[in-house]
Amino acid sequence: YKIRYWADGNNILTRYDPRTNTTTTLTYEDISSNIMYGTTSMQDYEMLAQGYYSCKQSYGDLRAGDYFRLVLDDNNGNVMFVTSTGREGWINVNALPTSGDERIRIGGFALALAG
């Protein structure tokens, strides 16, 4: 099935507060202190604002240095990604390392809780 919202390129750094009816955007300082985002540079932040996660450690079809979105899920532990340069591939999230730190290096928040 198609992965919605993040795959659509929406800014995942916006937060809506229904109590105040306001939308705010998390800053680089907000997210760089949270390891789950995997953001270590302003470029990582800018790409994340466009819906692309930063890959810092190669895994399967992903290469260190790629910026990617998750676009499809086959319901069998595999997710399809597309990079910011248009390259597509698949990741088996069930075979991801169990180390949270390693999952974050591979795909930040996108893969930290997958599988």
XYZ file of N, CA and C in Angstrom:
345
model
N 0.838 -1.167 0.000
C 0.000 0.000 0.000
C 0.885 1.232 0.000
N 0.334 2.339 -0.410
C 1.083 3.584 -0.481
C 1.217 4.189 0.916
N 2.424 4.592 1.239
C 2.667 5.274 2.504
C 2.293 6.735 2.306
N 1.402 7.241 3.120
C 0.865 8.593 2.947
C 1.629 9.613 3.777
N 1.409 10.849 3.492
C 1.887 12.024 4.181
C 3.378 12.238 3.980
N 4.248 11.499 4.691
C 5.689 11.708 4.532
C 6.105 11.418 3.105
N 5.543 10.397 2.517
C 5.893 10.038 1.139
C 5.405 11.093 0.151
N 4.428 11.850 0.554
C 3.892 12.889 -0.325
C 4.730 14.167 -0.312
N 5.784 14.179 0.508
C 6.658 15.341 0.556
C 6.175 16.457 1.453
N 5.191 16.173 2.293
C 4.726 17.185 3.229
C 5.803 17.465 4.269
N 5.825 18.664 4.774
C 6.796 19.027 5.795
C 6.413 18.329 7.088
N 7.180 17.326 7.453
C 6.862 16.559 8.663
C 7.291 17.293 9.924
N 7.878 18.452 9.751
C 8.344 19.207 10.905
C 7.313 20.210 11.396
N 6.135 20.215 10.797
C 5.086 21.121 11.265
C 4.226 20.410 12.299
N 3.799 21.176 13.260
C 2.945 20.652 14.326
C 1.738 21.569 14.468
N 0.554 20.974 14.523
C -0.675 21.731 14.717
C -1.131 21.554 16.156
N -1.449 22.646 16.794
C -1.959 22.628 18.165
C -3.428 23.037 18.127
N -4.332 22.062 18.294
C -5.762 22.387 18.207
C -6.237 23.292 19.342
N -5.525 23.301 20.455
C -5.929 24.152 21.576
C -5.781 25.632 21.222
N -4.726 25.944 20.460
C -4.477 27.344 20.099
C -4.767 27.631 18.631
N -5.121 26.583 17.874
C -5.395 26.706 16.446
C -4.206 27.314 15.692
N -2.990 26.867 16.084
C -1.779 27.374 15.447
C -0.928 26.222 14.916
N -0.175 26.533 13.878
C 0.781 25.583 13.320
C 2.175 26.163 13.500
N 3.078 25.356 14.007
C 4.464 25.787 14.161
C 5.367 24.803 13.433
N 6.535 25.264 13.087
C 7.532 24.419 12.438
C 8.708 24.252 13.375
N 9.096 22.995 13.596
C 10.263 22.727 14.429
C 11.508 23.297 13.751
N 12.387 23.885 14.523
C 13.613 24.467 13.988
C 14.721 23.415 13.956
N 15.798 23.762 13.304
C 16.976 22.888 13.289
C 17.426 22.598 14.716
N 17.426 23.607 15.563
C 17.833 23.409 16.957
C 16.890 22.443 17.676
N 15.592 22.523 17.367
C 14.614 21.621 17.979
C 14.920 20.164 17.656
N 15.202 19.893 16.385
C 15.340 18.490 15.992
C 16.763 17.968 16.068
N 17.764 18.845 15.996
C 19.145 18.344 16.034
C 19.484 17.756 17.398
N 18.748 18.136 18.414
C 18.983 17.583 19.752
C 18.226 16.273 19.974
N 17.393 15.871 19.008
C 16.625 14.624 19.121
C 17.206 13.604 18.154
N 17.882 12.599 18.677
C 18.579 11.605 17.861
C 17.652 10.879 16.883
N 16.372 10.802 17.198
C 15.435 10.063 16.349
C 15.320 10.640 14.938
N 15.595 11.913 14.773
C 15.509 12.515 13.446
C 16.733 12.205 12.592
N 17.853 11.823 13.206
C 19.058 11.515 12.443
C 19.614 12.719 11.708
N 19.354 13.906 12.215
C 19.734 15.146 11.550
C 21.002 15.695 12.182
N 22.063 15.808 11.367
C 23.334 16.289 11.890
C 23.853 17.519 11.146
N 23.091 18.013 10.188
C 23.523 19.189 9.434
C 22.298 19.981 8.987
N 22.542 21.201 8.587
C 21.452 22.034 8.084
C 20.872 21.426 6.810
N 21.707 20.798 5.978
C 21.199 20.146 4.768
C 20.250 19.004 5.137
N 20.608 18.214 6.162
C 19.704 17.158 6.630
C 18.365 17.746 7.042
N 18.401 18.862 7.768
C 17.178 19.523 8.227
C 16.338 19.993 7.038
N 16.983 20.640 6.075
C 16.261 21.156 4.913
C 15.645 20.016 4.101
N 16.355 18.910 3.964
C 15.815 17.770 3.226
C 14.668 17.118 4.007
N 14.804 17.041 5.336
C 13.735 16.483 6.159
C 12.472 17.328 6.038
N 12.637 18.632 5.952
C 11.487 19.524 5.774
C 10.776 19.246 4.454
N 11.486 18.658 3.482
C 10.900 18.278 2.192
C 10.420 16.823 2.202
N 10.588 16.135 3.348
C 10.117 14.758 3.471
C 11.168 13.704 3.213
N 12.434 14.089 3.124
C 13.520 13.143 2.859
C 14.352 12.895 4.102
N 14.545 11.638 4.419
C 15.398 11.248 5.533
C 16.829 11.091 5.055
N 17.766 11.235 5.966
C 19.184 11.122 5.652
C 19.685 9.729 6.006
N 20.334 9.068 5.052
C 20.950 7.766 5.292
C 22.430 7.983 5.579
N 22.852 7.598 6.755
C 24.246 7.787 7.151
C 25.041 6.478 7.130
N 24.352 5.365 6.940
C 25.003 4.055 6.895
C 24.320 3.223 5.826
N 25.073 2.725 4.878
C 24.498 1.927 3.786
C 23.782 0.699 4.336
N 22.667 0.363 3.684
C 21.893 -0.815 4.050
C 21.059 -1.210 2.839
N 21.229 -2.424 2.366
C 20.474 -2.883 1.200
C 20.693 -1.949 0.023
N 19.600 -1.489 -0.575
C 19.680 -0.589 -1.723
C 19.974 0.866 -1.340
N 19.922 1.184 -0.052
C 20.237 2.542 0.405
C 21.747 2.701 0.554
N 22.243 3.861 0.220
C 23.671 4.160 0.341
C 23.857 5.343 1.281
N 24.926 5.297 2.062
C 25.267 6.425 2.928
C 25.326 7.683 2.066
N 24.689 8.720 2.527
C 24.633 9.976 1.775
C 23.334 10.168 1.017
N 22.540 9.095 0.864
C 21.236 9.219 0.204
C 20.266 9.995 1.086
N 19.390 10.740 0.439
C 18.202 11.301 1.083
C 17.033 10.559 0.462
N 16.132 10.011 1.282
C 15.084 9.150 0.753
C 13.756 9.358 1.454
N 12.699 8.956 0.730
C 11.335 8.891 1.259
C 10.876 7.443 1.178
N 10.047 7.051 2.114
C 9.385 5.748 2.015
C 8.094 5.961 1.245
N 7.839 5.106 0.245
C 6.672 5.328 -0.603
C 5.681 4.168 -0.626
N 6.160 2.936 -0.489
C 5.267 1.775 -0.527
C 5.629 0.777 0.561
N 4.632 0.049 1.010
C 4.807 -1.015 1.996
C 4.087 -2.242 1.460
N 4.784 -3.393 1.407
C 4.152 -4.593 0.852
C 3.458 -5.459 1.902
N 3.419 -5.005 3.158
C 2.817 -5.736 4.277
C 3.526 -7.049 4.577
N 4.725 -7.223 4.056
C 5.536 -8.408 4.342
C 6.916 -8.013 4.851
N 7.032 -6.836 5.422
C 8.295 -6.387 5.982
C 9.175 -5.620 5.023
N 8.688 -5.360 3.815
C 9.483 -4.628 2.830
C 8.862 -3.270 2.567
N 9.714 -2.243 2.525
C 9.259 -0.903 2.175
C 10.073 -0.412 0.990
N 9.396 0.284 0.106
C 10.058 0.856 -1.062
C 10.405 2.300 -0.757
N 11.590 2.723 -1.226
C 11.990 4.106 -1.056
C 12.305 4.715 -2.411
N 12.321 6.031 -2.441
C 12.816 6.775 -3.592
C 13.755 7.840 -3.039
N 14.914 7.993 -3.666
C 15.878 8.983 -3.208
C 15.566 10.349 -3.815
N 16.223 11.351 -3.301
C 16.030 12.706 -3.822
C 16.511 12.824 -5.262
N 17.328 11.863 -5.717
C 17.786 11.865 -7.110
C 16.923 10.978 -7.995
N 15.886 10.343 -7.408
C 14.952 9.541 -8.194
C 15.232 8.051 -8.221
N 16.313 7.587 -7.575
C 16.611 6.155 -7.542
C 15.649 5.458 -6.589
N 15.144 4.303 -7.004
C 14.208 3.539 -6.189
C 14.848 2.244 -5.717
N 14.345 1.732 -4.611
C 14.822 0.459 -4.092
C 13.926 -0.014 -2.959
N 14.284 -1.169 -2.420
C 13.499 -1.786 -1.346
C 14.386 -2.051 -0.141
N 13.785 -2.006 1.034
C 14.453 -2.355 2.289
C 13.567 -3.364 3.010
N 14.170 -4.428 3.496
C 13.446 -5.373 4.345
C 13.617 -4.904 5.781
N 12.570 -4.314 6.338
C 12.678 -3.773 7.690
C 12.749 -4.866 8.742
N 12.269 -6.065 8.433
C 12.358 -7.166 9.383
C 13.798 -7.627 9.576
N 14.655 -7.365 8.594
C 16.059 -7.773 8.673
C 16.967 -6.643 9.165
N 16.388 -5.485 9.473
C 17.192 -4.375 9.990
C 17.878 -4.778 11.284
N 19.039 -4.208 11.554
C 19.689 -4.463 12.840
C 18.761 -4.053 13.975
N 18.848 -4.738 15.095
C 17.983 -4.427 16.229
C 18.475 -3.223 17.017
N 19.703 -2.828 16.817
C 20.252 -1.667 17.512
C 19.541 -0.402 17.048
N 18.952 0.321 18.002
C 18.281 1.573 17.658
C 19.236 2.575 17.049
N 20.464 2.630 17.567
C 21.456 3.559 17.019
C 21.742 3.262 15.558
N 21.853 1.987 15.222
C 22.143 1.616 13.841
C 20.950 1.919 12.934
N 19.754 1.645 13.403
C 18.554 1.974 12.618
C 18.483 3.471 12.353
N 18.842 4.277 13.333
C 18.813 5.725 13.165
C 19.855 6.150 12.143
N 21.047 5.538 12.149
C 22.068 5.882 11.142
C 21.600 5.492 9.743
N 20.848 4.412 9.647
C 20.369 3.973 8.335
C 19.264 4.889 7.821
N 18.340 5.264 8.696
C 17.220 6.053 8.184
C 16.531 6.951 9.142
N 17.196 7.325 10.228
C 16.570 8.242 11.167
C 15.224 7.737 11.650
N 14.331 8.645 11.884
C 13.006 8.322 12.396
C 12.230 7.390 11.468
N 12.523 7.454 10.169
C 11.789 6.638 9.190
C 11.898 5.148 9.496
N 13.061 4.693 9.941
C 13.261 3.266 10.158
C 13.497 2.893 11.605
N 13.587 3.864 12.479
C 13.902 3.578 13.880
C 12.854 2.676 14.535
N 11.590 2.842 14.168
C 10.523 2.069 14.781
C 9.909 1.039 13.837
N 10.465 0.929 12.644
C 9.892 0.005 11.648
C 10.202 -1.445 12.007
N 9.339 -2.327 11.535
C 9.598 -3.758 11.665
C 8.982 -4.413 12.858
